[in-house]
């Protein structure tokens, strides 16, 4: 009798456990991430290589951004993350008071692309995931030390060659001057990336003095911290649009591709969608 009771009890437990497992399965859906590399619309001039950007508030550019925004919104993001700074849990509170009318005044790409898409797609989870040094944290781009090293060792010409991206900048400038914003973004998200300069900087060093390697390592650290913030604010099944300076794009896409539970989405088809819309309008 005792054996029969034990068998029945164990069977009942197995049925309950099985039912629980069926009603609360682990969510194994990946976090889909589209990393859109952008340039800075407000011309801050903070990068090693910069282009002159026209006023994105004029009607022509607003029409281009509207086409781009609608194309990106068709990705149906549940999260938008940008190169803005915010305190944990990293919600961008500036988006709370943002309205469509603000697009006529705010030139920043965070607003013109990130907030625009969030409004079009009905996204309420907008995060600022940028990482900047505070307190005892290191300088994530110690270019001054590298420049001093090059001057002290007579390697200024080598450093100038490593950091020279004039050919690519010329392409960007030409597209910005004669093309549309999606045309420029196609270049920023294409095969020619801006990350090669960081790899080539690693060659700059002598003995234990290795400022090029240190710069590359600190730049990787900044991007790794940015990505970790993205991990913190997402959950399985999320569809994320990341709007970030294109100098970060190669690093962030690599991290998405190599991290378990994350899946990379190519932004190029969506940029092409915007180009097609603008071409039809022009006709």
PDB file of C-alpha atoms in Angstrom:
ATOM      1  CA  UNK A   1       0.000   0.000   0.000  1.00  0.00           C
ATOM      2  CA  UNK A   2       2.793   2.384   0.909  1.00  0.00           C
ATOM      3  CA  UNK A   3       4.576   1.687  -2.394  1.00  0.00           C
ATOM      4  CA  UNK A   4       1.378   2.330  -4.346  1.00  0.00           C
ATOM      5  CA  UNK A   5       0.833   5.620  -2.476  1.00  0.00           C
ATOM      6  CA  UNK A   6       4.405   6.703  -3.203  1.00  0.00           C
ATOM      7  CA  UNK A   7       4.007   5.920  -6.907  1.00  0.00           C
ATOM      8  CA  UNK A   8       0.746   7.881  -7.090  1.00  0.00           C
ATOM      9  CA  UNK A   9       2.289  10.829  -5.241  1.00  0.00           C
ATOM     10  CA  UNK A  10       5.307  10.922  -7.517  1.00  0.00           C
ATOM     11  CA  UNK A  11       3.072  10.687 -10.587  1.00  0.00           C
ATOM     12  CA  UNK A  12       0.977  13.610  -9.343  1.00  0.00           C
ATOM     13  CA  UNK A  13       4.105  15.633  -8.691  1.00  0.00           C
ATOM     14  CA  UNK A  14       5.367  14.899 -12.205  1.00  0.00           C
ATOM     15  CA  UNK A  15       2.055  16.030 -13.695  1.00  0.00           C
ATOM     16  CA  UNK A  16       2.116  19.298 -11.713  1.00  0.00           C
ATOM     17  CA  UNK A  17       5.739  19.953 -12.609  1.00  0.00           C
ATOM     18  CA  UNK A  18       5.010  19.229 -16.259  1.00  0.00           C
ATOM     19  CA  UNK A  19       2.028  21.573 -16.262  1.00  0.00           C
ATOM     20  CA  UNK A  20       4.121  24.307 -14.638  1.00  0.00           C
ATOM     21  CA  UNK A  21       6.840  23.857 -17.232  1.00  0.00           C
ATOM     22  CA  UNK A  22       4.277  24.183 -20.003  1.00  0.00           C
ATOM     23  CA  UNK A  23       2.659  27.344 -18.615  1.00  0.00           C
ATOM     24  CA  UNK A  24       5.933  29.123 -17.849  1.00  0.00           C
ATOM     25  CA  UNK A  25       8.476  28.118 -20.489  1.00  0.00           C
ATOM     26  CA  UNK A  26      11.839  29.838 -20.671  1.00  0.00           C
ATOM     27  CA  UNK A  27      11.793  32.615 -23.245  1.00  0.00           C
ATOM     28  CA  UNK A  28      14.552  31.660 -25.652  1.00  0.00           C
ATOM     29  CA  UNK A  29      13.776  34.241 -28.311  1.00  0.00           C
ATOM     30  CA  UNK A  30      16.848  36.299 -29.249  1.00  0.00           C
ATOM     31  CA  UNK A  31      17.157  40.014 -28.755  1.00  0.00           C
ATOM     32  CA  UNK A  32      17.192  41.343 -32.312  1.00  0.00           C
ATOM     33  CA  UNK A  33      19.492  44.353 -32.626  1.00  0.00           C
ATOM     34  CA  UNK A  34      19.856  46.758 -35.529  1.00  0.00           C
ATOM     35  CA  UNK A  35      22.913  49.000 -35.134  1.00  0.00           C
ATOM     36  CA  UNK A  36      22.468  52.096 -37.289  1.00  0.00           C
ATOM     37  CA  UNK A  37      25.753  53.962 -37.699  1.00  0.00           C
ATOM     38  CA  UNK A  38      25.125  57.699 -38.009  1.00  0.00           C
ATOM     39  CA  UNK A  39      27.049  60.937 -38.353  1.00  0.00           C
ATOM     40  CA  UNK A  40      26.606  63.940 -36.111  1.00  0.00           C
ATOM     41  CA  UNK A  41      23.975  66.300 -37.516  1.00  0.00           C
ATOM     42  CA  UNK A  42      24.885  69.220 -35.251  1.00  0.00           C
ATOM     43  CA  UNK A  43      28.558  69.430 -36.345  1.00  0.00           C
ATOM     44  CA  UNK A  44      30.172  69.154 -32.890  1.00  0.00           C
ATOM     45  CA  UNK A  45      33.594  68.448 -34.450  1.00  0.00           C
ATOM     46  CA  UNK A  46      34.557  65.982 -31.706  1.00  0.00           C
ATOM     47  CA  UNK A  47      35.902  63.248 -33.991  1.00  0.00           C
ATOM     48  CA  UNK A  48      39.294  62.858 -35.647  1.00  0.00           C
ATOM     49  CA  UNK A  49      37.573  63.065 -39.021  1.00  0.00           C
ATOM     50  CA  UNK A  50      34.511  65.263 -39.552  1.00  0.00           C
ATOM     51  CA  UNK A  51      32.367  66.459 -42.442  1.00  0.00           C
ATOM     52  CA  UNK A  52      30.400  69.657 -42.837  1.00  0.00           C
ATOM     53  CA  UNK A  53      26.709  68.933 -42.406  1.00  0.00           C
ATOM     54  CA  UNK A  54      23.942  71.126 -43.777  1.00  0.00           C
ATOM     55  CA  UNK A  55      20.952  72.188 -41.736  1.00  0.00           C
ATOM     56  CA  UNK A  56      18.766  69.131 -41.151  1.00  0.00           C
ATOM     57  CA  UNK A  57      15.835  71.329 -40.146  1.00  0.00           C
ATOM     58  CA  UNK A  58      15.140  72.576 -43.681  1.00  0.00           C
ATOM     59  CA  UNK A  59      12.061  71.030 -45.391  1.00  0.00           C
ATOM     60  CA  UNK A  60      14.095  68.904 -47.808  1.00  0.00           C
ATOM     61  CA  UNK A  61      16.075  67.220 -45.023  1.00  0.00           C
ATOM     62  CA  UNK A  62      12.989  66.788 -42.860  1.00  0.00           C
ATOM     63  CA  UNK A  63      11.295  64.951 -45.735  1.00  0.00           C
ATOM     64  CA  UNK A  64      14.344  62.697 -46.027  1.00  0.00           C
ATOM     65  CA  UNK A  65      14.354  62.016 -42.300  1.00  0.00           C
ATOM     66  CA  UNK A  66      10.631  61.310 -42.355  1.00  0.00           C
ATOM     67  CA  UNK A  67      11.142  58.685 -45.072  1.00  0.00           C
ATOM     68  CA  UNK A  68      14.026  57.202 -43.109  1.00  0.00           C
ATOM     69  CA  UNK A  69      12.036  57.221 -39.871  1.00  0.00           C
ATOM     70  CA  UNK A  70       9.091  55.402 -41.424  1.00  0.00           C
ATOM     71  CA  UNK A  71      11.393  52.818 -42.989  1.00  0.00           C
ATOM     72  CA  UNK A  72      13.140  52.140 -39.662  1.00  0.00           C
ATOM     73  CA  UNK A  73       9.801  52.052 -37.836  1.00  0.00           C
ATOM     74  CA  UNK A  74       8.756  49.173 -40.120  1.00  0.00           C
ATOM     75  CA  UNK A  75      11.362  47.105 -38.257  1.00  0.00           C
ATOM     76  CA  UNK A  76       8.840  47.360 -35.379  1.00  0.00           C
ATOM     77  CA  UNK A  77      11.334  48.077 -32.617  1.00  0.00           C
ATOM     78  CA  UNK A  78      10.321  47.638 -28.996  1.00  0.00           C
ATOM     79  CA  UNK A  79      13.402  49.503 -27.755  1.00  0.00           C
ATOM     80  CA  UNK A  80      15.374  52.480 -29.035  1.00  0.00           C
ATOM     81  CA  UNK A  81      18.872  53.057 -27.608  1.00  0.00           C
ATOM     82  CA  UNK A  82      20.999  56.082 -28.450  1.00  0.00           C
ATOM     83  CA  UNK A  83      24.330  57.793 -27.833  1.00  0.00           C
ATOM     84  CA  UNK A  84      22.865  59.745 -24.940  1.00  0.00           C
ATOM     85  CA  UNK A  85      23.873  59.540 -21.308  1.00  0.00           C
ATOM     86  CA  UNK A  86      21.416  58.525 -18.612  1.00  0.00           C
ATOM     87  CA  UNK A  87      21.568  57.215 -15.064  1.00  0.00           C
ATOM     88  CA  UNK A  88      20.621  53.601 -14.307  1.00  0.00           C
ATOM     89  CA  UNK A  89      18.228  52.101 -15.322  1.00  0.00           C
ATOM     90  CA  UNK A  90      19.256  54.239 -18.362  1.00  0.00           C
ATOM     91  CA  UNK A  91      15.801  55.453 -19.399  1.00  0.00           C
ATOM     92  CA  UNK A  92      16.189  58.666 -21.405  1.00  0.00           C
ATOM     93  CA  UNK A  93      13.833  60.974 -19.513  1.00  0.00           C
ATOM     94  CA  UNK A  94      14.253  63.691 -22.151  1.00  0.00           C
ATOM     95  CA  UNK A  95      12.084  61.609 -24.452  1.00  0.00           C
ATOM     96  CA  UNK A  96       9.184  61.822 -21.995  1.00  0.00           C
ATOM     97  CA  UNK A  97       8.500  65.463 -22.883  1.00  0.00           C
ATOM     98  CA  UNK A  98       9.509  65.235 -26.541  1.00  0.00           C
ATOM     99  CA  UNK A  99       6.832  66.017 -29.132  1.00  0.00           C
ATOM    100  CA  UNK A 100       6.740  65.936 -32.945  1.00  0.00           C
ATOM    101  CA  UNK A 101       6.973  69.752 -32.882  1.00  0.00           C
ATOM    102  CA  UNK A 102      10.437  69.465 -31.304  1.00  0.00           C
ATOM    103  CA  UNK A 103      11.745  67.917 -34.524  1.00  0.00           C
ATOM    104  CA  UNK A 104      11.585  71.417 -36.036  1.00  0.00           C
ATOM    105  CA  UNK A 105      14.111  72.686 -33.476  1.00  0.00           C
ATOM    106  CA  UNK A 106      16.427  69.890 -32.330  1.00  0.00           C
ATOM    107  CA  UNK A 107      19.185  69.114 -34.839  1.00  0.00           C
ATOM    108  CA  UNK A 108      20.752  66.238 -32.934  1.00  0.00           C
ATOM    109  CA  UNK A 109      20.562  62.825 -34.600  1.00  0.00           C
ATOM    110  CA  UNK A 110      19.396  61.356 -31.290  1.00  0.00           C
ATOM    111  CA  UNK A 111      16.179  63.321 -31.713  1.00  0.00           C
ATOM    112  CA  UNK A 112      15.959  63.380 -35.518  1.00  0.00           C
ATOM    113  CA  UNK A 113      16.361  59.607 -35.872  1.00  0.00           C
ATOM    114  CA  UNK A 114      16.084  57.972 -32.445  1.00  0.00           C
ATOM    115  CA  UNK A 115      13.154  59.912 -31.007  1.00  0.00           C
ATOM    116  CA  UNK A 116      11.450  60.180 -34.400  1.00  0.00           C
ATOM    117  CA  UNK A 117      11.435  56.397 -34.863  1.00  0.00           C
ATOM    118  CA  UNK A 118      10.342  55.851 -31.268  1.00  0.00           C
ATOM    119  CA  UNK A 119       7.334  58.129 -31.814  1.00  0.00           C
ATOM    120  CA  UNK A 120       6.447  56.551 -35.156  1.00  0.00           C
ATOM    121  CA  UNK A 121       6.727  53.001 -33.794  1.00  0.00           C
ATOM    122  CA  UNK A 122       4.985  53.722 -30.491  1.00  0.00           C
ATOM    123  CA  UNK A 123       8.089  52.852 -28.455  1.00  0.00           C
ATOM    124  CA  UNK A 124       8.095  53.961 -24.823  1.00  0.00           C
ATOM    125  CA  UNK A 125      11.383  52.313 -23.844  1.00  0.00           C
ATOM    126  CA  UNK A 126      14.009  54.794 -25.013  1.00  0.00           C
ATOM    127  CA  UNK A 127      17.405  54.458 -23.365  1.00  0.00           C
ATOM    128  CA  UNK A 128      20.603  56.472 -23.265  1.00  0.00           C
ATOM    129  CA  UNK A 129      23.419  53.935 -23.141  1.00  0.00           C
ATOM    130  CA  UNK A 130      26.476  56.069 -23.822  1.00  0.00           C
ATOM    131  CA  UNK A 131      29.567  55.653 -21.652  1.00  0.00           C
ATOM    132  CA  UNK A 132      31.817  58.555 -20.696  1.00  0.00           C
ATOM    133  CA  UNK A 133      34.591  58.623 -18.088  1.00  0.00           C
ATOM    134  CA  UNK A 134      33.660  59.804 -14.622  1.00  0.00           C
ATOM    135  CA  UNK A 135      35.719  59.989 -11.447  1.00  0.00           C
ATOM    136  CA  UNK A 136      38.633  57.561 -11.567  1.00  0.00           C
ATOM    137  CA  UNK A 137      37.537  55.998 -14.875  1.00  0.00           C
ATOM    138  CA  UNK A 138      40.110  56.170 -17.690  1.00  0.00           C
ATOM    139  CA  UNK A 139      40.085  58.400 -20.732  1.00  0.00           C
ATOM    140  CA  UNK A 140      38.550  56.130 -23.362  1.00  0.00           C
ATOM    141  CA  UNK A 141      40.308  57.953 -26.186  1.00  0.00           C
ATOM    142  CA  UNK A 142      43.764  59.066 -24.938  1.00  0.00           C
ATOM    143  CA  UNK A 143      44.841  60.471 -28.283  1.00  0.00           C
ATOM    144  CA  UNK A 144      46.973  63.162 -26.629  1.00  0.00           C
ATOM    145  CA  UNK A 145      49.402  60.569 -25.272  1.00  0.00           C
ATOM    146  CA  UNK A 146      49.649  58.935 -28.678  1.00  0.00           C
ATOM    147  CA  UNK A 147      50.314  62.271 -30.359  1.00  0.00           C
ATOM    148  CA  UNK A 148      53.027  63.115 -27.808  1.00  0.00           C
ATOM    149  CA  UNK A 149      54.660  59.728 -28.379  1.00  0.00           C
ATOM    150  CA  UNK A 150      54.676  60.258 -32.146  1.00  0.00           C
ATOM    151  CA  UNK A 151      56.288  63.679 -31.727  1.00  0.00           C
ATOM    152  CA  UNK A 152      58.914  62.433 -29.269  1.00  0.00           C
ATOM    153  CA  UNK A 153      59.889  59.488 -31.503  1.00  0.00           C
ATOM    154  CA  UNK A 154      59.697  61.267 -34.856  1.00  0.00           C
ATOM    155  CA  UNK A 155      56.725  59.201 -36.018  1.00  0.00           C
ATOM    156  CA  UNK A 156      54.328  62.068 -36.735  1.00  0.00           C
ATOM    157  CA  UNK A 157      54.123  61.108 -40.422  1.00  0.00           C
ATOM    158  CA  UNK A 158      53.209  57.519 -39.531  1.00  0.00           C
ATOM    159  CA  UNK A 159      50.482  58.685 -37.158  1.00  0.00           C
ATOM    160  CA  UNK A 160      49.145  61.114 -39.752  1.00  0.00           C
ATOM    161  CA  UNK A 161      48.952  58.291 -42.283  1.00  0.00           C
ATOM    162  CA  UNK A 162      47.219  55.967 -39.792  1.00  0.00           C
ATOM    163  CA  UNK A 163      44.553  58.527 -38.958  1.00  0.00           C
ATOM    164  CA  UNK A 164      44.084  59.866 -42.484  1.00  0.00           C
ATOM    165  CA  UNK A 165      40.612  58.979 -43.709  1.00  0.00           C
ATOM    166  CA  UNK A 166      40.367  61.828 -46.179  1.00  0.00           C
ATOM    167  CA  UNK A 167      39.336  59.578 -49.079  1.00  0.00           C
ATOM    168  CA  UNK A 168      36.400  58.164 -47.139  1.00  0.00           C
ATOM    169  CA  UNK A 169      35.511  61.586 -45.739  1.00  0.00           C
ATOM    170  CA  UNK A 170      35.436  62.928 -49.289  1.00  0.00           C
ATOM    171  CA  UNK A 171      32.840  60.283 -50.199  1.00  0.00           C
ATOM    172  CA  UNK A 172      30.776  61.192 -47.153  1.00  0.00           C
ATOM    173  CA  UNK A 173      30.991  64.899 -47.951  1.00  0.00           C
ATOM    174  CA  UNK A 174      30.005  64.372 -51.576  1.00  0.00           C
ATOM    175  CA  UNK A 175      26.981  62.312 -50.558  1.00  0.00           C
ATOM    176  CA  UNK A 176      25.997  64.889 -47.944  1.00  0.00           C
ATOM    177  CA  UNK A 177      26.292  67.738 -50.433  1.00  0.00           C
ATOM    178  CA  UNK A 178      24.540  66.224 -53.439  1.00  0.00           C
ATOM    179  CA  UNK A 179      22.576  63.282 -52.047  1.00  0.00           C
ATOM    180  CA  UNK A 180      20.065  62.515 -49.351  1.00  0.00           C
ATOM    181  CA  UNK A 181      20.536  61.639 -45.699  1.00  0.00           C
ATOM    182  CA  UNK A 182      19.813  57.956 -46.473  1.00  0.00           C
ATOM    183  CA  UNK A 183      22.528  58.167 -49.159  1.00  0.00           C
ATOM    184  CA  UNK A 184      25.046  59.284 -46.544  1.00  0.00           C
ATOM    185  CA  UNK A 185      23.900  56.662 -44.061  1.00  0.00           C
ATOM    186  CA  UNK A 186      24.330  53.976 -46.702  1.00  0.00           C
ATOM    187  CA  UNK A 187      28.040  54.822 -46.733  1.00  0.00           C
ATOM    188  CA  UNK A 188      28.247  54.861 -42.938  1.00  0.00           C
ATOM    189  CA  UNK A 189      26.663  51.397 -42.779  1.00  0.00           C
ATOM    190  CA  UNK A 190      28.420  49.840 -45.756  1.00  0.00           C
ATOM    191  CA  UNK A 191      31.574  47.817 -46.154  1.00  0.00           C
ATOM    192  CA  UNK A 192      33.961  50.745 -45.619  1.00  0.00           C
ATOM    193  CA  UNK A 193      34.119  51.223 -41.865  1.00  0.00           C
ATOM    194  CA  UNK A 194      35.772  53.765 -39.603  1.00  0.00           C
ATOM    195  CA  UNK A 195      37.223  51.213 -37.183  1.00  0.00           C
ATOM    196  CA  UNK A 196      40.413  50.468 -39.154  1.00  0.00           C
ATOM    197  CA  UNK A 197      42.093  53.495 -37.618  1.00  0.00           C
ATOM    198  CA  UNK A 198      41.947  51.889 -34.154  1.00  0.00           C
ATOM    199  CA  UNK A 199      43.573  48.685 -35.359  1.00  0.00           C
ATOM    200  CA  UNK A 200      46.360  50.557 -37.140  1.00  0.00           C
ATOM    201  CA  UNK A 201      47.038  52.677 -34.055  1.00  0.00           C
ATOM    202  CA  UNK A 202      48.059  49.514 -32.182  1.00  0.00           C
ATOM    203  CA  UNK A 203      51.300  49.542 -34.204  1.00  0.00           C
ATOM    204  CA  UNK A 204      52.385  52.757 -32.470  1.00  0.00           C
ATOM    205  CA  UNK A 205      54.723  51.848 -29.616  1.00  0.00           C
ATOM    206  CA  UNK A 206      58.289  51.131 -28.521  1.00  0.00           C
ATOM    207  CA  UNK A 207      59.242  48.738 -25.750  1.00  0.00           C
ATOM    208  CA  UNK A 208      56.871  49.073 -22.821  1.00  0.00           C
ATOM    209  CA  UNK A 209      55.627  52.436 -24.071  1.00  0.00           C
ATOM    210  CA  UNK A 210      52.554  51.393 -26.050  1.00  0.00           C
ATOM    211  CA  UNK A 211      50.148  54.340 -26.384  1.00  0.00           C
ATOM    212  CA  UNK A 212      48.535  52.921 -29.536  1.00  0.00           C
ATOM    213  CA  UNK A 213      47.650  49.641 -27.865  1.00  0.00           C
ATOM    214  CA  UNK A 214      46.343  51.498 -24.815  1.00  0.00           C
ATOM    215  CA  UNK A 215      44.123  53.752 -26.931  1.00  0.00           C
ATOM    216  CA  UNK A 216      42.659  50.774 -28.803  1.00  0.00           C
ATOM    217  CA  UNK A 217      42.076  48.915 -25.531  1.00  0.00           C
ATOM    218  CA  UNK A 218      40.338  51.846 -23.860  1.00  0.00           C
ATOM    219  CA  UNK A 219      38.185  52.408 -26.938  1.00  0.00           C
ATOM    220  CA  UNK A 220      37.170  48.749 -26.822  1.00  0.00           C
ATOM    221  CA  UNK A 221      36.362  49.176 -23.125  1.00  0.00           C
ATOM    222  CA  UNK A 222      34.032  52.088 -23.856  1.00  0.00           C
ATOM    223  CA  UNK A 223      32.167  50.069 -26.483  1.00  0.00           C
ATOM    224  CA  UNK A 224      32.036  47.005 -24.239  1.00  0.00           C
ATOM    225  CA  UNK A 225      30.430  49.109 -21.490  1.00  0.00           C
ATOM    226  CA  UNK A 226      27.967  50.567 -23.991  1.00  0.00           C
ATOM    227  CA  UNK A 227      27.012  47.056 -25.055  1.00  0.00           C
ATOM    228  CA  UNK A 228      26.674  45.878 -21.464  1.00  0.00           C
ATOM    229  CA  UNK A 229      24.179  48.690 -20.833  1.00  0.00           C
ATOM    230  CA  UNK A 230      22.253  47.464 -23.882  1.00  0.00           C
ATOM    231  CA  UNK A 231      22.195  43.970 -22.382  1.00  0.00           C
ATOM    232  CA  UNK A 232      20.876  45.395 -19.111  1.00  0.00           C
ATOM    233  CA  UNK A 233      17.923  47.201 -20.706  1.00  0.00           C
ATOM    234  CA  UNK A 234      16.726  44.422 -23.019  1.00  0.00           C
ATOM    235  CA  UNK A 235      14.959  41.094 -22.613  1.00  0.00           C
ATOM    236  CA  UNK A 236      14.353  38.067 -24.872  1.00  0.00           C
ATOM    237  CA  UNK A 237      12.107  38.922 -27.800  1.00  0.00           C
ATOM    238  CA  UNK A 238      13.002  42.615 -27.880  1.00  0.00           C
ATOM    239  CA  UNK A 239      13.644  44.301 -31.208  1.00  0.00           C
ATOM    240  CA  UNK A 240      16.186  47.058 -30.684  1.00  0.00           C
ATOM    241  CA  UNK A 241      17.195  50.017 -32.826  1.00  0.00           C
ATOM    242  CA  UNK A 242      20.585  51.364 -31.746  1.00  0.00           C
ATOM    243  CA  UNK A 243      21.388  54.834 -33.115  1.00  0.00           C
ATOM    244  CA  UNK A 244      25.096  55.487 -32.653  1.00  0.00           C
ATOM    245  CA  UNK A 245      28.067  57.266 -34.192  1.00  0.00           C
ATOM    246  CA  UNK A 246      29.390  55.103 -36.999  1.00  0.00           C
ATOM    247  CA  UNK A 247      32.827  54.922 -35.378  1.00  0.00           C
ATOM    248  CA  UNK A 248      31.200  52.547 -32.875  1.00  0.00           C
ATOM    249  CA  UNK A 249      29.273  50.478 -35.405  1.00  0.00           C
ATOM    250  CA  UNK A 250      31.846  47.800 -36.222  1.00  0.00           C
ATOM    251  CA  UNK A 251      32.567  47.148 -32.549  1.00  0.00           C
ATOM    252  CA  UNK A 252      28.933  47.025 -31.470  1.00  0.00           C
ATOM    253  CA  UNK A 253      27.864  44.771 -34.341  1.00  0.00           C
ATOM    254  CA  UNK A 254      30.705  42.387 -33.491  1.00  0.00           C
ATOM    255  CA  UNK A 255      29.533  42.223 -29.887  1.00  0.00           C
ATOM    256  CA  UNK A 256      25.941  41.564 -30.949  1.00  0.00           C
ATOM    257  CA  UNK A 257      27.018  38.794 -33.316  1.00  0.00           C
ATOM    258  CA  UNK A 258      29.232  37.074 -30.738  1.00  0.00           C
ATOM    259  CA  UNK A 259      26.965  37.309 -27.696  1.00  0.00           C
ATOM    260  CA  UNK A 260      24.613  34.426 -26.871  1.00  0.00           C
ATOM    261  CA  UNK A 261      20.970  35.435 -27.014  1.00  0.00           C
ATOM    262  CA  UNK A 262      21.493  38.327 -29.420  1.00  0.00           C
ATOM    263  CA  UNK A 263      20.897  38.451 -33.159  1.00  0.00           C
ATOM    264  CA  UNK A 264      22.096  41.128 -35.564  1.00  0.00           C
ATOM    265  CA  UNK A 265      19.726  42.830 -38.014  1.00  0.00           C
ATOM    266  CA  UNK A 266      21.182  44.592 -41.054  1.00  0.00           C
ATOM    267  CA  UNK A 267      20.056  48.247 -41.361  1.00  0.00           C
ATOM    268  CA  UNK A 268      20.898  48.481 -45.077  1.00  0.00           C
ATOM    269  CA  UNK A 269      17.544  47.123 -46.411  1.00  0.00           C
ATOM    270  CA  UNK A 270      15.727  49.743 -44.342  1.00  0.00           C
ATOM    271  CA  UNK A 271      17.973  52.534 -45.603  1.00  0.00           C
ATOM    272  CA  UNK A 272      17.323  51.291 -49.124  1.00  0.00           C
ATOM    273  CA  UNK A 273      13.588  51.403 -48.408  1.00  0.00           C
ATOM    274  CA  UNK A 274      13.927  55.099 -47.535  1.00  0.00           C
ATOM    275  CA  UNK A 275      15.966  55.739 -50.685  1.00  0.00           C
ATOM    276  CA  UNK A 276      13.290  54.096 -52.814  1.00  0.00           C
ATOM    277  CA  UNK A 277      10.553  56.169 -51.188  1.00  0.00           C
ATOM    278  CA  UNK A 278      12.442  59.398 -51.847  1.00  0.00           C
ATOM    279  CA  UNK A 279      13.165  58.376 -55.444  1.00  0.00           C
ATOM    280  CA  UNK A 280       9.465  57.730 -56.048  1.00  0.00           C
ATOM    281  CA  UNK A 281       8.581  61.094 -54.529  1.00  0.00           C
ATOM    282  CA  UNK A 282      11.128  62.840 -56.742  1.00  0.00           C
ATOM    283  CA  UNK A 283       9.590  61.224 -59.838  1.00  0.00           C
TER     284      UNK A 283
END
